[in-house]
CSV table of C-alpha atoms and ligand atoms in Angstrom, one decimal:
chain,number,residue,atom,x,y,z
A,266,MET,CA,14.0,66.5,34.3
A,267,GLU,CA,14.8,63.4,32.3
A,268,ASN,CA,15.8,59.8,33.3
A,269,LYS,CA,19.0,58.9,31.0
A,270,GLN,CA,20.7,55.5,30.3
A,271,LEU,CA,24.3,54.8,29.4
A,272,MET,CA,25.1,51.9,27.0
A,273,ILE,CA,28.3,50.1,26.9
A,274,GLU,CA,29.5,48.4,24.2
A,275,TYR,CA,32.1,46.1,24.1
A,276,THR,CA,33.3,42.6,22.5
A,277,GLU,CA,33.9,39.3,24.3
A,278,TYR,CA,35.9,36.5,22.5
A,279,ASP,CA,35.8,33.1,23.8
A,280,SER,CA,39.6,32.7,23.9
A,281,LEU,CA,42.7,34.1,23.2
A,282,GLN,CA,42.9,32.2,19.7
A,283,GLU,CA,40.0,34.1,18.4
A,284,LEU,CA,41.9,37.3,18.8
A,285,PRO,CA,43.8,38.9,15.8
A,286,GLU,CA,47.7,37.9,15.9
A,287,THR,CA,48.8,41.2,17.2
A,288,ASP,CA,46.1,41.3,19.9
A,289,ARG,CA,46.9,38.2,20.9
A,290,ARG,CA,50.4,38.6,21.0
A,291,LEU,CA,49.7,41.8,23.5
A,292,MET,CA,47.6,39.4,25.9
A,293,GLU,CA,50.5,36.9,25.6
A,294,ALA,CA,53.0,39.7,26.6
A,295,ALA,CA,50.8,40.7,29.5
A,296,MET,CA,50.6,36.9,30.7
A,297,GLU,CA,54.5,37.0,30.8
A,298,ALA,CA,54.5,40.0,32.7
A,299,THR,CA,52.9,38.1,35.6
A,300,GLU,CA,55.9,36.7,36.3
A,301,SER,CA,57.5,39.9,37.1
A,302,ALA,CA,55.1,41.1,39.6
A,303,TYR,CA,56.0,41.9,43.2
A,304,ALA,CA,53.2,41.0,45.4
A,305,PRO,CA,54.4,39.7,48.5
A,306,TYR,CA,51.3,41.2,50.4
A,307,SER,CA,48.4,40.4,48.4
A,308,HIS,CA,49.8,37.5,46.5
A,309,PHE,CA,47.7,38.5,43.5
A,310,HIS,CA,50.1,38.7,40.6
A,311,VAL,CA,49.1,41.3,37.6
A,312,GLY,CA,50.8,41.6,34.2
A,313,ALA,CA,50.0,44.3,31.9
A,314,ALA,CA,51.1,45.2,28.4
A,315,VAL,CA,50.8,48.3,26.6
A,316,ARG,CA,51.1,48.4,22.6
A,317,LEU,CA,52.2,51.6,21.0
A,318,ALA,CA,51.9,53.3,17.7
A,319,ASP,CA,54.8,51.5,16.0
A,320,GLY,CA,53.9,48.2,17.6
A,321,THR,CA,56.7,48.3,20.5
A,322,ILE,CA,55.0,46.6,23.5
A,323,VAL,CA,56.1,47.9,26.9
A,324,ARG,CA,55.4,45.3,30.0
A,325,GLY,CA,54.4,46.1,33.5
A,326,SER,CA,53.4,44.3,36.7
A,327,ASN,CA,52.0,45.4,40.0
A,328,GLN,CA,55.0,46.6,42.4
A,329,GLU,CA,53.7,46.5,46.1
A,330,ASN,CA,55.3,47.9,49.1
A,331,ILE,CA,55.4,47.3,52.9
A,332,ALA,CA,53.5,51.0,53.0
A,333,TYR,CA,50.8,49.7,50.9
A,334,PRO,CA,49.6,53.0,48.9
A,335,SER,CA,53.2,53.3,47.9
A,336,GLY,CA,52.7,50.3,45.8
A,337,LEU,CA,51.4,50.5,41.7
A,338,CYS,CA,49.2,48.4,39.7
A,339,ALA,CA,50.5,46.9,36.7
A,340,GLU,CA,48.4,49.2,34.2
A,341,ARG,CA,50.0,52.2,35.7
A,342,THR,CA,53.5,50.7,35.6
A,343,ALA,CA,53.3,49.8,32.0
A,344,LEU,CA,51.8,53.1,30.9
A,345,PHE,CA,54.2,55.2,32.9
A,346,GLY,CA,56.9,53.1,31.6
A,347,ALA,CA,55.9,53.3,28.2
A,348,SER,CA,55.4,57.1,28.5
A,349,ALA,CA,58.7,57.5,30.1
A,350,GLN,CA,60.6,55.3,27.4
A,351,TYR,CA,58.9,56.5,24.2
A,352,PRO,CA,57.1,59.8,25.0
A,353,GLN,CA,56.8,60.2,21.1
A,354,LEU,CA,54.6,57.3,20.6
A,355,ALA,CA,51.0,57.1,21.2
A,356,VAL,CA,49.3,54.3,23.5
A,357,GLU,CA,47.3,52.1,21.2
A,358,ALA,CA,46.3,49.2,23.3
A,359,LEU,CA,46.3,47.7,26.9
A,360,ALA,CA,46.0,44.3,27.9
A,361,VAL,CA,45.8,43.0,31.6
A,362,VAL,CA,45.5,39.6,33.4
A,363,GLY,CA,45.7,38.4,36.8
A,364,PHE,CA,47.6,35.3,38.3
A,365,HIS,CA,46.6,33.9,41.5
A,366,GLU,CA,47.0,30.3,43.0
A,367,GLY,CA,48.6,28.9,40.0
A,368,ALA,CA,46.2,29.8,37.0
A,369,PHE,CA,45.6,32.8,35.1
A,370,THR,CA,42.5,34.9,36.2
A,371,GLU,CA,40.6,37.7,35.3
A,372,ALA,CA,41.4,41.5,36.1
A,373,SER,CA,40.1,44.9,35.1
A,374,PRO,CA,41.8,48.3,35.6
A,375,CYS,CA,41.1,50.1,38.7
A,376,GLY,CA,39.7,53.7,38.7
A,377,ALA,CA,43.3,55.4,39.0
A,378,CYS,CA,44.4,53.5,36.0
A,379,ARG,CA,41.3,54.4,34.2
A,380,GLN,CA,41.9,58.0,35.1
A,381,VAL,CA,45.6,57.5,33.4
A,382,MET,CA,44.5,55.8,30.5
A,383,SER,CA,42.3,58.9,29.9
A,384,GLU,CA,45.3,61.2,30.2
A,385,TYR,CA,47.1,59.5,27.4
A,386,GLU,CA,43.9,59.4,25.2
A,387,LEU,CA,44.2,63.2,25.8
A,388,ARG,CA,47.8,63.7,25.2
A,389,TYR,CA,47.8,61.2,21.8
A,390,GLY,CA,44.4,62.3,20.7
A,391,ASN,CA,43.4,58.4,19.9
A,392,GLU,CA,41.5,55.9,21.8
A,393,ILE,CA,43.1,53.3,23.5
A,394,THR,CA,41.7,49.6,23.2
A,395,LEU,CA,41.7,47.5,26.4
A,396,PHE,CA,41.9,43.7,26.5
A,397,CYS,CA,40.9,42.1,29.9
A,398,TYR,CA,41.5,38.3,30.6
A,399,LEU,CA,38.1,36.8,32.1
A,400,SER,CA,37.8,33.5,33.9
A,401,GLY,CA,37.6,30.7,31.8
A,402,GLY,CA,40.1,32.2,29.2
A,403,ARG,CA,37.5,34.7,27.6
A,404,ILE,CA,38.9,38.2,26.5
A,405,ARG,CA,37.0,41.2,26.8
A,406,LYS,CA,37.8,44.2,24.3
A,407,ILE,CA,36.5,47.6,25.0
A,408,CYS,CA,37.4,50.8,22.9
A,409,GLY,CA,38.2,54.0,24.5
A,410,VAL,CA,38.0,55.3,27.9
A,411,LYS,CA,34.8,56.7,27.3
A,412,ARG,CA,33.3,53.4,28.1
A,413,LEU,CA,35.2,52.8,30.9
A,414,LEU,CA,35.3,56.1,33.0
A,415,PRO,CA,32.0,57.9,31.4
A,416,PHE,CA,31.7,61.5,32.3
A,417,THR,CA,35.4,62.1,32.7
A,418,PHE,CA,37.0,65.0,34.3
A,419,GLU,CA,37.7,67.9,31.6
A,420,ALA,CA,39.1,71.1,32.3
A,421,LYS,CA,40.2,73.9,30.0
A,422,LEU,CA,43.2,75.0,32.0
B,104,LIG,N1,46.4,45.5,40.9
B,104,LIG,C1,46.5,45.7,39.7
B,104,LIG,O1,47.9,45.6,39.4
B,104,LIG,N2,45.7,46.1,38.6
B,104,LIG,C2,44.3,46.0,38.7
B,104,LIG,O2,43.7,46.3,38.0
B,104,LIG,C3,43.9,46.0,40.2
B,104,LIG,C4,44.8,45.6,41.4
B,104,LIG,C5,47.0,45.1,41.8
B,104,LIG,C6,47.0,46.0,43.4
B,104,LIG,C7,48.0,45.0,44.2
B,104,LIG,O3,49.0,44.8,44.1
B,104,LIG,C8,47.1,43.9,43.9
B,104,LIG,O4,46.5,44.1,42.6
B,104,LIG,C9,46.3,43.3,44.8
B,104,LIG,O5,45.1,44.3,44.7
């Protein structure tokens, strides 16, 4: 028997201004995407933006439904939209941000969205970099789904 530990490495930036321009633009696209959220039930607006291998940015926002489970998170809206429109382009990065009571706020992908990120890493054979907006305007960067969803399901089908 052996007890083991897992360390998760990530980076935090003090503000959007500290990010390289391409990454700052991705987070700004996610911030703009909060405006298209349809969240009449939770009133919590989420914006996401996916950057593809050629630099194309695809936006997504949460889309709620009166039958609650039929709604979808911003991250999956963006990832599925990107894959449906540009199936030949790998997903390089994803940015996510919340908007609530008039201000941008923290958001981090739920388990189901992490699983979908994992699928696109498998599909395209590259790690996806995630940028999360944190309270106070800090930005967290995490490289690769192995740091978000350790011991991911794998199957040899
Ligand atoms: N939501 C997202 O869009 N992304 C997340 O990372 C977590 C939650 C949405 C789902 C729902 O529309 C609202 O936020 C409140 O949970």
